[in-house]
Amino acid sequence: MNETLSFAAGPTDLPLLDETIGANLDRTVAAHPGRDALVDVPSGRRWTYAEFGRAVDDVARGLIARGVRRGDRVGIWAVNCAEWVLVQYATARIGAIMVNINPAYRMHELEYVLNQSGISFLVASTEYRTSDYRAMVEQVRPSCPQLRETVYIGDPTWQALLDDGASVDPGEPAARQAALGCDDPINIQYTSGTTGFPKGATLSHRNILNNGYWVGELVAYTEQDRVCLPVPFYHCFGMVMGNLAATSHGACIVIPAPSFDPAATLRAVAAERCTSLYGVPTMFIAELDLPDFASHDLGSLRTGIMAGSPCPVEVMKRVVSEMHMAEVSICYGMTETSPVSTQTRRDDDLEHRTATVGRVLPHLQVQVVDPATGEVVPRGTTGELCTRGYSVMLGYWEDPERTAEAIDADGWMHTGDLAVMNPDGYVSIVGRSKDMIIRGGENVYPREVEEFLYRHPAITDVQVVGVPDPRYGEAVCACVVLRDPDAGLTAEEVAEFCRGRLAHYKVPAYVHVVEGFPLTVSGKVRKVELRRTAAEALGL
């Protein structure tokens, strides 16, 4: 294609991995049996690759003993821990489809995901912070008829699962694995829905194994690397770019804490001599801002991955110089593309690492098109970024209509992000054609929050927009029209209404009361104008 157009194809000189996740793990176990595979810092537990392989099989046999079959959906609703990783690889080995459930979900969201994906077996934490997972599962269970069984991590039910597995032939997981294909669905990840409910991006072995592998290749992982993962496993950032990138290269996964804790992260890097550290920009900012930052020995670091939102130049300078991450990489993608489409390279300069999201990965294609016509635009021109190749999801779970809206007839995944491709093939994200809010790396789709807030008795109409926030990049603001304009409504009252029913990151930080919304000629709400006036009114 004409090199003046916004199209780029990644190199294909090295082949894709044509194997399942379990087969790839078997190769790593055979090559590096004595090397560390997994370190769970909070519990002090660690596994070599030989031990990890056996532990994965133990969980697989437990699932088989409980009647889990190929294609069954196994939900995991838990914070970062070793068991999360074991379930990830055990389900892949026997062909069950693991469904990631965000630990921040409350009953409204949990019930929807359990039913929409048809989860029959659930693995969950018992509790975390203010969430009593056990109580929430019991409350939604009557309305989730397909849910047969729940096992709780750190509870006697987890040990009972392993004990039951002892009755299953040790060769059975491998036998089931041998019957699987690379294109089998293996994972469902829910992305917030612009139409009110999350959509289940369905991903195959080929999708996520290869994406993790190539991300690891571009930061030059080997069996010498130790990867610190403070990012959540329920998201592709943790389980694909983290876990699969590590195991496909014989590197070690290091879990610093159940959820992000800046001090625990730096302690883990120092104690485990980690060579790589992951995070969204706000995580790196929090680590750099620790009062005792300078006391942590981070000299073992050489690389890492930053993704989720743009990185400020000054933060990147400090990450490179003060955290010793000279080879840090920026990644861009979305759950529907497994997730990474573009990535900066180890030797890219500061400008490319802060002003762009890199260039296309091997075996993928990206292009920037005119949203109205679908024509590829010239380089340097803004349009919608599209991705094509092995990484594009199989589709949204049991939702062919929305799958067809996202993936066109030529196989291009339309990201909804507005981008510019530079003459050198590097891509910059300049905005969002959808109205998605990115709060500290978490995607918030306004429509989902709006649908929920319409239930509030005081609200007659609502539009949710993102407003500037120094810590999270964007904060959620609800612009509301009240039934009684004299009554007033505070952010605290709205937060109380949402508490326990919406994930914390979706709860509006601000409430802006208006008499009506600015409209286009065709009657659509002009969200760009609403965002601006809300920010001005709130003094942001």
Coordinates of N, CA and C in Angstrom, one line a residue, residues 5 12-13 53 56-57 59 116 144 165 211 213 228 248 304 313 333 379 422 432 444 468 476 478 497 521 523-524 527:
L5 N -0.1 6.8 3.0 CA -1.4 6.6 3.7 C -1.2 6.0 5.1
T12 N 6.7 -10.1 9.7 CA 6.1 -11.5 9.8 C 7.3 -12.5 9.6
D13 N 8.5 -12.0 9.7 CA 9.6 -13.0 9.5 C 9.7 -14.1 10.5
G53 N 4.0 -26.1 37.2 CA 3.3 -27.0 36.3 C 2.5 -28.0 37.0
V56 N -0.6 -26.3 38.6 CA -1.6 -26.0 37.6 C -2.4 -27.3 37.3
D57 N -1.7 -28.4 37.2 CA -2.4 -29.7 37.0 C -3.3 -30.1 38.2
V59 N -4.9 -28.1 40.1 CA -6.2 -27.3 40.0 C -7.0 -27.8 38.9
Q116 N -25.0 -13.5 31.9 CA -24.7 -13.3 30.4 C -23.7 -14.3 29.9
C144 N -29.3 -16.5 39.5 CA -28.3 -17.1 38.6 C -28.4 -18.6 38.5
G165 N -9.4 -33.5 43.4 CA -8.7 -33.7 42.2 C -7.7 -34.9 42.3
N211 N -0.3 -12.5 21.8 CA -0.1 -11.1 22.2 C 0.8 -11.0 23.3
Y213 N 3.2 -13.1 24.1 CA 4.5 -13.4 23.6 C 5.2 -12.3 22.9
C228 N 7.5 -7.7 37.9 CA 6.6 -7.2 39.0 C 5.3 -6.7 38.4
S248 N 5.7 -17.4 28.6 CA 6.1 -17.8 27.3 C 7.6 -17.5 27.1
G304 N 10.0 -2.3 31.5 CA 8.7 -2.3 32.1 C 7.7 -1.9 31.1
V313 N 5.6 13.8 30.1 CA 7.0 13.8 29.8 C 7.9 13.7 31.1
G333 N -3.8 -0.5 23.2 CA -4.6 -1.5 22.7 C -6.0 -1.5 23.4
R379 N -1.1 9.9 6.0 CA -0.4 10.1 7.3 C -0.4 11.5 7.7
N422 N 2.0 9.0 12.2 CA 3.1 9.9 11.7 C 3.8 9.3 10.5
R432 N -11.2 10.5 21.5 CA -12.0 9.3 21.4 C -13.3 9.7 20.7
V444 N -14.3 4.0 31.7 CA -15.7 4.2 32.2 C -16.5 4.7 31.0
P468 N -11.4 17.2 33.9 CA -9.9 17.1 34.2 C -9.7 16.7 35.7
V476 N -15.1 11.3 36.9 CA -16.5 11.2 36.4 C -17.3 12.3 36.9
A478 N -21.4 13.8 36.8 CA -22.8 13.6 36.4 C -23.4 14.9 36.3
F497 N -25.9 6.7 46.9 CA -26.9 6.0 46.1 C -26.2 4.9 45.3
V521 N -28.4 20.2 16.2 CA -29.6 20.4 15.4 C -30.5 19.2 15.4
G523 N -30.8 17.0 17.7 CA -31.3 16.7 19.0 C -30.3 15.9 19.9
K524 N -29.1 15.6 19.4 CA -28.1 14.9 20.2 C -27.4 15.8 21.2
K527 N -21.8 16.6 23.9 CA -21.0 16.3 25.2 C -19.7 17.1 25.3

